Amino acid sequence: MSIAKPLKKLVSAAILDLDGTLLHTDGIVSDVLKAFVVRYGKQWDGRETQKILGRTPLEAAAAVVEDYELPCSADDFLTQFTPLLYDQWCKIKVLPGANRLIKHLSGHNVPMALASNSPRENIESKISYQQGWMGSFSVIIAGDEVRTGKPSPEIFLEAAKRLNVKPSSCLVIEDSLPGVTAGKAAGMEVVAKADEVINSLLDLQPELWGLPPFEDWMEGALPIEPWHIGGPVVKGFGRGSKVLGIPTANLSTKGYSALLSEHPSGVYFGWAGLSSQGLYKMVMSIGWNPYFNNTEKTIEPWLLHEFDGDFYGEELRLVIVGYIRPEVYSTLRANFSSLESLIAKIHEDRRIAERALDIPMYSQYRDDPYLKGSSL
C-alpha cells in the first residue's frame, strides 16, 4: 500500500475519463485496427497508439490515415471502422480498480461526472455492459457535446458546471496526455501523469484530496477480483537465485500479452499449483523490474517454500487474489537506490503475502479447481 502523504487540496467532486482509465479499450481498438488496415494491404504495428490515445475519433482517424497512407479520408475511415468497433464493445474489460472506485465514490455520495472524447452514443454503448455504471454518474458528457474536445479544457469545465461545483473543487482522473492537459488547463486537480503519479487505480488515495478513504486494505494487502494464469516453468534471467537470493519460477509470457496488458505492473500474491508437487503460497511481480532495466513485461512468481531442486518445464498454475504495491515504490518512480533495499522490500512483500493468505477471504482460493488442472 502507498505510504501516507500530506493532504493536497480539498475537492468535492470527481470527473473520470472512460477509455484507458476505466475501460481497457486500447486492446479492442488495436485488434480491430489490425484487421481493418489489412483491407488496404497494410499491417498494423501499433506505432500510432500513442498518437491516438485520448484524441477525438476524427483526430485519431486522421492520424492513422496519414501514417499508414490509406487511400481514404478520415471521415470515410470512421464510416467503415466505427461499426466494426460497435460489435466489440461488449468484450471490453474493466480495468483493475475501476469498479471499486466507482462503487466507493458513489457509496459516499461524491458527485461524479464521466467526461470522454468519445461520441455520446459510443459512451452509452460501452458502459451499458457495466452493471451500475450508468446510474453512478450524475453527469455524462461526450466529445460531440462540446465545441472542442481534450486537450481543450471545455469538456471538464462543462462537466463542473453541470455538477454545480467550482472547477477548482474537482479531481480529474485521467490516463492520456490530452486529458491531463485539459484537466490542468481547467484549473482542476489531476491524478494520472500530472500532479499525482499513480501506477493504476488500485493505488489511488482519495483521502489526499479530502475524499473518503478506501477501507478495504488489510495489513498491507488489497483484495482483487481473482484471475488465473499458467504454463510451464521457464528459465528466467538467472538473477532471482544468484543476485537476489530469491528463487522465482518464471512463466513464459507467450500467449499472455493481452492478459498482461489488462493488469498493471506491480506485486501481487495468491496460490500456486505445481502439477506434481502440490499447492503453495506465492508472491509475484508483473512488470519490467526497473532495477534490472527489463525490456519486456515479465511474470516472476516466488513460491514460498523450500524446494530441493529445479522444476523447469513443470506445469505451474496461479490464482492471483491480492495486490500489495506498484512495481516501483516511489512517488518519483525511481529505481531502488540499492540492491539491498530491493531485497528488503521483496522480503517485506513475502511477509505481507504469507499473513494475508491465512485470512479466509484469501485462503478460500486454495481450493480453486484451476490450481489442480481444471480448465477455466
Coordinates of C-alpha atoms in Angstrom, one line a residue:
M1 CA 0.0 0.0 0.0
S2 CA 1.2 3.5 -0.7
I3 CA 2.9 5.5 2.1
A4 CA 0.7 8.1 3.7
K5 CA 1.2 11.5 2.2
P6 CA 0.1 15.0 3.3
L7 CA -3.3 16.4 2.1
K8 CA -3.0 18.1 -1.2
K9 CA -6.1 20.1 -1.8
L10 CA -9.8 19.6 -0.8
V11 CA -12.1 18.7 -3.6
S12 CA -15.8 17.8 -3.5
A13 CA -16.4 16.1 -6.9
A14 CA -14.6 13.7 -9.3
I15 CA -14.5 13.7 -13.1
L16 CA -13.4 10.5 -14.7
D17 CA -12.2 9.7 -18.1
L18 CA -13.5 6.4 -19.7
D19 CA -11.2 4.8 -22.2
G20 CA -7.9 3.8 -20.7
T21 CA -8.9 5.0 -17.3
L22 CA -11.9 2.8 -16.5
L23 CA -12.1 0.5 -19.6
H24 CA -9.3 -1.4 -21.3
T25 CA -10.4 0.0 -24.7
D26 CA -6.9 0.0 -26.3
G27 CA -6.7 -3.7 -26.7
I28 CA -10.1 -3.9 -28.6
V29 CA -9.2 -0.9 -30.8
S30 CA -5.8 -2.4 -31.7
D31 CA -7.4 -5.7 -32.6
V32 CA -9.9 -4.1 -34.9
L33 CA -7.4 -1.8 -36.4
K34 CA -5.1 -4.8 -37.1
A35 CA -7.9 -6.5 -39.1
F36 CA -9.0 -3.2 -40.7
V37 CA -5.8 -2.0 -42.3
V38 CA -5.3 -5.4 -43.9
R39 CA -8.0 -4.4 -46.3
Y40 CA -5.6 -1.8 -47.7
G41 CA -2.7 -4.1 -47.8
K42 CA -1.2 -2.7 -44.6
Q43 CA 0.0 -4.2 -41.4
W44 CA -0.9 -2.6 -38.1
D45 CA 2.2 -2.3 -35.9
G46 CA 0.9 -0.2 -33.2
R47 CA 3.1 2.8 -34.0
E48 CA 0.1 5.1 -33.8
T49 CA -1.1 4.0 -30.4
Q50 CA 0.4 7.0 -28.5
K51 CA -0.9 9.4 -31.1
I52 CA -4.5 8.3 -30.9
L53 CA -4.7 7.9 -27.1
G54 CA -7.2 10.4 -25.7
R55 CA -7.9 12.0 -29.0
T56 CA -11.3 12.6 -30.6
P57 CA -12.4 9.9 -33.1
L58 CA -11.8 12.2 -36.0
E59 CA -8.3 13.2 -34.8
A60 CA -7.4 9.5 -34.2
A61 CA -8.7 8.5 -37.6
A62 CA -6.7 11.3 -39.3
A63 CA -3.5 10.1 -37.6
V64 CA -4.0 6.5 -38.8
V65 CA -4.9 7.5 -42.3
E66 CA -1.9 9.7 -42.6
D67 CA 0.6 7.4 -41.0
Y68 CA -0.5 4.3 -42.9
E69 CA -1.1 6.3 -46.1
L70 CA -4.6 4.8 -46.5
P71 CA -6.5 5.8 -49.7
C72 CA -9.4 7.3 -47.8
S73 CA -10.4 10.4 -45.9
A74 CA -10.6 10.4 -42.1
D75 CA -14.4 10.6 -42.4
D76 CA -14.5 7.6 -44.7
F77 CA -12.3 5.7 -42.3
L78 CA -14.7 6.4 -39.4
T79 CA -17.7 5.4 -41.6
Q80 CA -16.1 2.0 -42.2
F81 CA -14.3 1.5 -38.9
T82 CA -16.9 2.6 -36.3
P83 CA -19.4 -0.3 -37.0
L84 CA -16.6 -2.8 -36.5
L85 CA -15.9 -1.3 -33.1
Y86 CA -19.6 -1.4 -32.1
D87 CA -19.6 -5.1 -32.4
Q88 CA -16.7 -5.4 -29.9
W89 CA -17.9 -3.0 -27.1
C90 CA -19.4 -6.0 -25.2
K91 CA -15.9 -7.5 -25.0
I92 CA -14.1 -4.6 -23.3
K93 CA -12.6 -5.5 -20.0
V94 CA -12.9 -3.2 -16.9
L95 CA -9.5 -2.1 -15.7
P96 CA -8.4 -3.1 -12.2
G97 CA -9.7 -0.8 -9.6
A98 CA -12.4 0.8 -11.8
N99 CA -15.5 -0.9 -10.2
R100 CA -14.0 -0.4 -6.8
L101 CA -13.5 3.3 -7.4
I102 CA -17.0 3.9 -8.8
K103 CA -18.7 2.0 -6.0
H104 CA -16.7 3.8 -3.4
L105 CA -17.3 7.3 -4.6
S106 CA -21.0 6.6 -5.3
G107 CA -21.4 4.9 -1.9
H108 CA -20.1 8.1 -0.2
N109 CA -22.3 10.4 -2.3
V110 CA -19.4 12.0 -4.0
P111 CA -20.7 13.8 -7.2
M112 CA -19.2 12.1 -10.3
A113 CA -19.0 13.0 -13.9
L114 CA -17.8 10.9 -16.8
A115 CA -16.1 13.1 -19.5
S116 CA -14.8 11.4 -22.6
N117 CA -13.8 12.5 -26.1
S118 CA -15.9 9.6 -27.5
P119 CA -19.3 10.4 -29.0
R120 CA -22.3 10.1 -26.7
E121 CA -23.6 7.0 -28.5
N122 CA -20.3 5.2 -28.0
I123 CA -20.0 6.1 -24.3
E124 CA -23.5 4.8 -23.6
S125 CA -23.0 1.7 -25.6
K126 CA -19.7 0.9 -23.7
I127 CA -21.0 1.5 -20.2
S128 CA -24.3 -0.3 -20.8
Y129 CA -22.4 -3.5 -20.4
Q130 CA -21.1 -2.5 -16.9
Q131 CA -23.6 -3.0 -14.1
G132 CA -24.5 0.1 -12.1
W133 CA -22.2 2.5 -14.1
M134 CA -25.0 4.4 -15.9
G135 CA -26.7 5.4 -12.6
S136 CA -23.5 6.2 -10.7
F137 CA -22.6 9.3 -12.7
S138 CA -24.6 12.5 -12.1
V139 CA -23.2 13.8 -15.4
I140 CA -22.1 12.2 -18.6
I141 CA -20.5 14.5 -21.2
A142 CA -19.2 13.4 -24.6
G143 CA -16.8 14.8 -27.1
D144 CA -19.6 15.6 -29.6
E145 CA -21.4 17.7 -27.0
V146 CA -18.7 20.4 -26.8
R147 CA -17.1 22.5 -29.5
T148 CA -13.6 21.2 -28.9
G149 CA -12.5 18.0 -27.1
K150 CA -9.5 17.3 -25.0
P151 CA -6.8 18.8 -24.7
S152 CA -9.2 21.8 -24.6
P153 CA -10.5 22.2 -21.0
E154 CA -14.0 22.8 -22.3
I155 CA -15.3 19.3 -21.6
F156 CA -14.1 19.4 -18.0
L157 CA -15.4 22.9 -17.4
E158 CA -18.8 21.9 -18.8
A159 CA -18.8 18.8 -16.5
A160 CA -18.1 21.0 -13.5
K161 CA -20.9 23.4 -14.5
R162 CA -23.4 20.5 -14.8
L163 CA -22.2 19.2 -11.4
N164 CA -22.7 22.7 -10.0
V165 CA -19.2 22.8 -8.5
K166 CA -16.3 25.0 -9.0
P167 CA -13.6 23.7 -11.3
S168 CA -11.0 24.1 -8.5
S169 CA -13.1 21.7 -6.4
C170 CA -12.9 18.9 -9.0
L171 CA -10.5 15.9 -9.1
V172 CA -9.8 14.7 -12.7
I173 CA -8.7 11.1 -13.1
E174 CA -7.1 10.6 -16.5
D175 CA -4.7 8.4 -18.4
S176 CA -3.8 10.3 -21.5
L177 CA -1.7 13.4 -22.2
P178 CA -4.6 15.3 -23.9
G179 CA -6.8 14.5 -20.8
V180 CA -4.2 15.6 -18.3
T181 CA -3.5 18.8 -20.3
A182 CA -7.3 19.5 -20.4
G183 CA -7.7 19.0 -16.7
K184 CA -4.8 21.2 -15.7
A185 CA -6.0 23.9 -18.1
A186 CA -9.4 23.8 -16.4
G187 CA -7.8 24.6 -13.1
M188 CA -8.6 21.2 -11.6
E189 CA -6.6 18.7 -9.5
V190 CA -5.4 15.9 -11.8
V191 CA -4.3 12.4 -11.0
A192 CA -2.6 10.2 -13.6
K193 CA 0.6 11.6 -15.1
A194 CA 0.5 15.1 -13.7
D195 CA 0.1 16.5 -10.2
E196 CA 0.0 13.0 -8.7
V197 CA 1.5 9.9 -10.4
I198 CA -0.1 6.6 -9.8
N199 CA 0.6 3.2 -11.3
S200 CA -3.1 2.2 -11.5
L201 CA -6.5 2.9 -9.9
L202 CA -5.5 0.3 -7.3
D203 CA -3.0 2.9 -5.9
L204 CA -5.3 5.8 -5.8
Q205 CA -5.6 7.5 -2.4
P206 CA -8.7 9.7 -2.5
E207 CA -8.1 11.0 1.0
L208 CA -5.2 13.1 -0.4
W209 CA -7.9 15.4 -1.7
G210 CA -10.2 15.2 1.3
L211 CA -12.4 12.5 -0.2
P212 CA -13.4 9.4 1.8
P213 CA -10.5 6.9 2.0
F214 CA -10.8 3.3 0.9
E215 CA -11.3 0.9 3.8
D216 CA -10.5 -2.4 2.1
W217 CA -6.8 -2.6 2.6
M218 CA -5.9 -5.0 5.4
E219 CA -2.3 -5.3 6.7
G220 CA -0.8 -4.0 3.5
A221 CA -2.9 -6.2 1.2
L222 CA -5.8 -5.3 -1.1
P223 CA -8.3 -8.0 -2.3
I224 CA -8.8 -8.0 -6.1
E225 CA -11.0 -9.9 -8.5
P226 CA -9.2 -13.2 -8.8
W227 CA -7.6 -14.0 -12.1
H228 CA -5.6 -17.0 -13.4
I229 CA -2.5 -17.7 -15.5
G230 CA -0.4 -20.8 -16.0
G231 CA 2.1 -22.6 -18.1
P232 CA 5.4 -24.4 -18.0
V233 CA 8.1 -23.0 -15.8
V234 CA 10.9 -21.5 -18.0
K235 CA 14.4 -20.3 -17.3
G236 CA 14.5 -16.6 -16.3
F237 CA 17.3 -14.1 -16.2
G238 CA 19.3 -16.1 -13.6
R239 CA 19.1 -13.2 -11.2
G240 CA 16.4 -14.5 -8.8
S241 CA 18.6 -17.0 -7.0
K242 CA 22.1 -15.7 -7.9
V243 CA 21.6 -12.0 -7.4
L244 CA 18.7 -11.7 -5.1
G245 CA 18.8 -15.0 -3.3
I246 CA 15.1 -15.4 -4.2
P247 CA 14.3 -18.3 -6.5
T248 CA 11.5 -17.3 -8.8
A249 CA 9.6 -19.8 -11.0
N250 CA 9.3 -17.8 -14.2
L251 CA 6.4 -18.2 -16.6
S252 CA 6.6 -17.6 -20.3
T253 CA 4.6 -14.5 -21.4
K254 CA 4.0 -16.1 -24.8
G255 CA 0.2 -16.0 -25.5
Y256 CA -0.5 -13.8 -22.5
S257 CA 0.2 -10.3 -23.9
A258 CA -3.5 -9.4 -23.9
L259 CA -4.0 -10.6 -20.3
L260 CA -0.9 -8.8 -19.1
S261 CA -1.9 -5.6 -20.7
E262 CA -5.1 -5.7 -18.6
H263 CA -3.2 -5.8 -15.3
P264 CA -0.9 -3.1 -14.1
S265 CA 2.6 -3.8 -13.2
G266 CA 3.1 -4.4 -9.5
V267 CA 3.5 -7.0 -6.8
Y268 CA 0.6 -9.5 -6.3
F269 CA 0.0 -12.6 -4.3
G270 CA -2.1 -15.8 -4.4
W271 CA -1.8 -19.5 -4.7
A272 CA 0.4 -21.7 -6.9
G273 CA -0.2 -25.2 -8.1
L274 CA 2.7 -27.4 -9.4
S275 CA 1.4 -30.4 -11.3
S276 CA 3.5 -32.9 -9.4
Q277 CA 4.3 -31.3 -6.1
G278 CA 1.2 -29.6 -4.6
L279 CA -0.1 -26.2 -3.6
Y280 CA 1.9 -23.3 -2.2
K281 CA 1.6 -19.7 -1.2
M282 CA 3.2 -17.3 -3.7
V283 CA 4.0 -13.7 -4.2
M284 CA 4.9 -12.4 -7.6
S285 CA 5.9 -9.4 -9.7
I286 CA 4.5 -8.4 -13.0
G287 CA 6.3 -5.7 -15.0
W288 CA 9.6 -4.5 -16.3
N289 CA 11.6 -4.7 -13.0
P290 CA 13.1 -1.2 -13.4
Y291 CA 16.1 -2.1 -11.1
F292 CA 17.3 -4.5 -13.8
N293 CA 16.0 -2.4 -16.8
N294 CA 13.9 -5.1 -18.4
T295 CA 12.8 -4.5 -22.0
E296 CA 9.7 -6.7 -21.7
K297 CA 7.0 -7.3 -19.2
T298 CA 7.6 -10.4 -17.2
I299 CA 5.8 -12.7 -14.7
E300 CA 8.0 -13.8 -11.9
P301 CA 6.3 -15.8 -9.1
W302 CA 8.1 -16.7 -5.9
L303 CA 6.7 -19.9 -4.4
L304 CA 7.0 -19.6 -0.7
H305 CA 8.5 -23.0 0.0
E306 CA 12.0 -24.5 0.2
F307 CA 12.4 -26.8 -2.8
D308 CA 15.2 -29.4 -3.2
G309 CA 15.8 -28.7 -6.9
D310 CA 14.6 -27.0 -10.0
F311 CA 11.3 -27.8 -11.8
Y312 CA 11.8 -26.3 -15.2
G313 CA 9.2 -27.5 -17.7
E314 CA 6.7 -28.4 -15.0
E315 CA 3.1 -27.0 -15.3
L316 CA 2.6 -24.1 -12.9
R317 CA -0.8 -22.6 -12.4
L318 CA -1.5 -19.5 -10.4
V319 CA -4.6 -17.9 -9.0
I320 CA -3.9 -14.2 -8.2
V321 CA -6.1 -12.9 -5.3
G322 CA -4.5 -9.8 -3.9
Y323 CA -2.3 -6.8 -4.6
I324 CA 0.5 -5.3 -2.5
R325 CA 2.1 -2.4 -4.2
P326 CA 3.1 -0.8 -7.5
E327 CA 6.3 -2.1 -9.2
V328 CA 8.3 0.9 -8.2
Y329 CA 7.9 2.0 -4.6
S330 CA 8.4 5.7 -5.0
T331 CA 6.4 8.8 -5.9
L332 CA 9.1 9.7 -8.4
R333 CA 9.1 6.2 -9.8
A334 CA 12.8 6.0 -9.5
N335 CA 14.6 2.6 -9.2
F336 CA 15.5 1.3 -5.8
S337 CA 18.6 3.0 -4.5
S338 CA 20.5 -0.2 -3.8
L339 CA 20.2 -3.9 -4.3
E340 CA 19.9 -4.3 -0.5
S341 CA 16.8 -2.0 -0.4
L342 CA 15.2 -4.0 -3.3
I343 CA 15.8 -7.3 -1.4
A344 CA 14.4 -5.9 1.8
K345 CA 11.3 -4.8 0.0
I346 CA 10.8 -8.2 -1.6
H347 CA 11.1 -9.9 1.8
E348 CA 8.5 -7.5 3.2
D349 CA 6.2 -8.4 0.3
R350 CA 6.7 -12.1 1.3
R351 CA 5.7 -11.4 4.9
I352 CA 2.6 -9.5 3.8
A353 CA 1.6 -12.3 1.4
E354 CA 2.1 -15.1 3.9
R355 CA 0.0 -13.3 6.6
A356 CA -2.8 -12.4 4.1
L357 CA -3.1 -15.9 2.6
D358 CA -4.1 -17.2 6.1
I359 CA -7.1 -14.9 6.1
P360 CA -10.3 -16.7 4.9
M361 CA -11.1 -14.2 2.2
Y362 CA -7.8 -15.3 0.5
S363 CA -7.3 -18.8 1.9
Q364 CA -10.5 -20.0 0.3
Y365 CA -8.9 -19.8 -3.2
R366 CA -6.5 -22.6 -2.2
D367 CA -9.3 -24.9 -3.4
D368 CA -9.7 -23.2 -6.8
P369 CA -10.1 -26.1 -9.3
Y370 CA -7.8 -24.3 -11.8
L371 CA -4.8 -25.0 -9.5
K372 CA -5.4 -28.7 -9.8
G373 CA -5.6 -28.8 -13.6
S374 CA -9.2 -27.9 -14.4
S375 CA -9.7 -25.6 -17.3
L376 CA -11.4 -22.2 -16.9

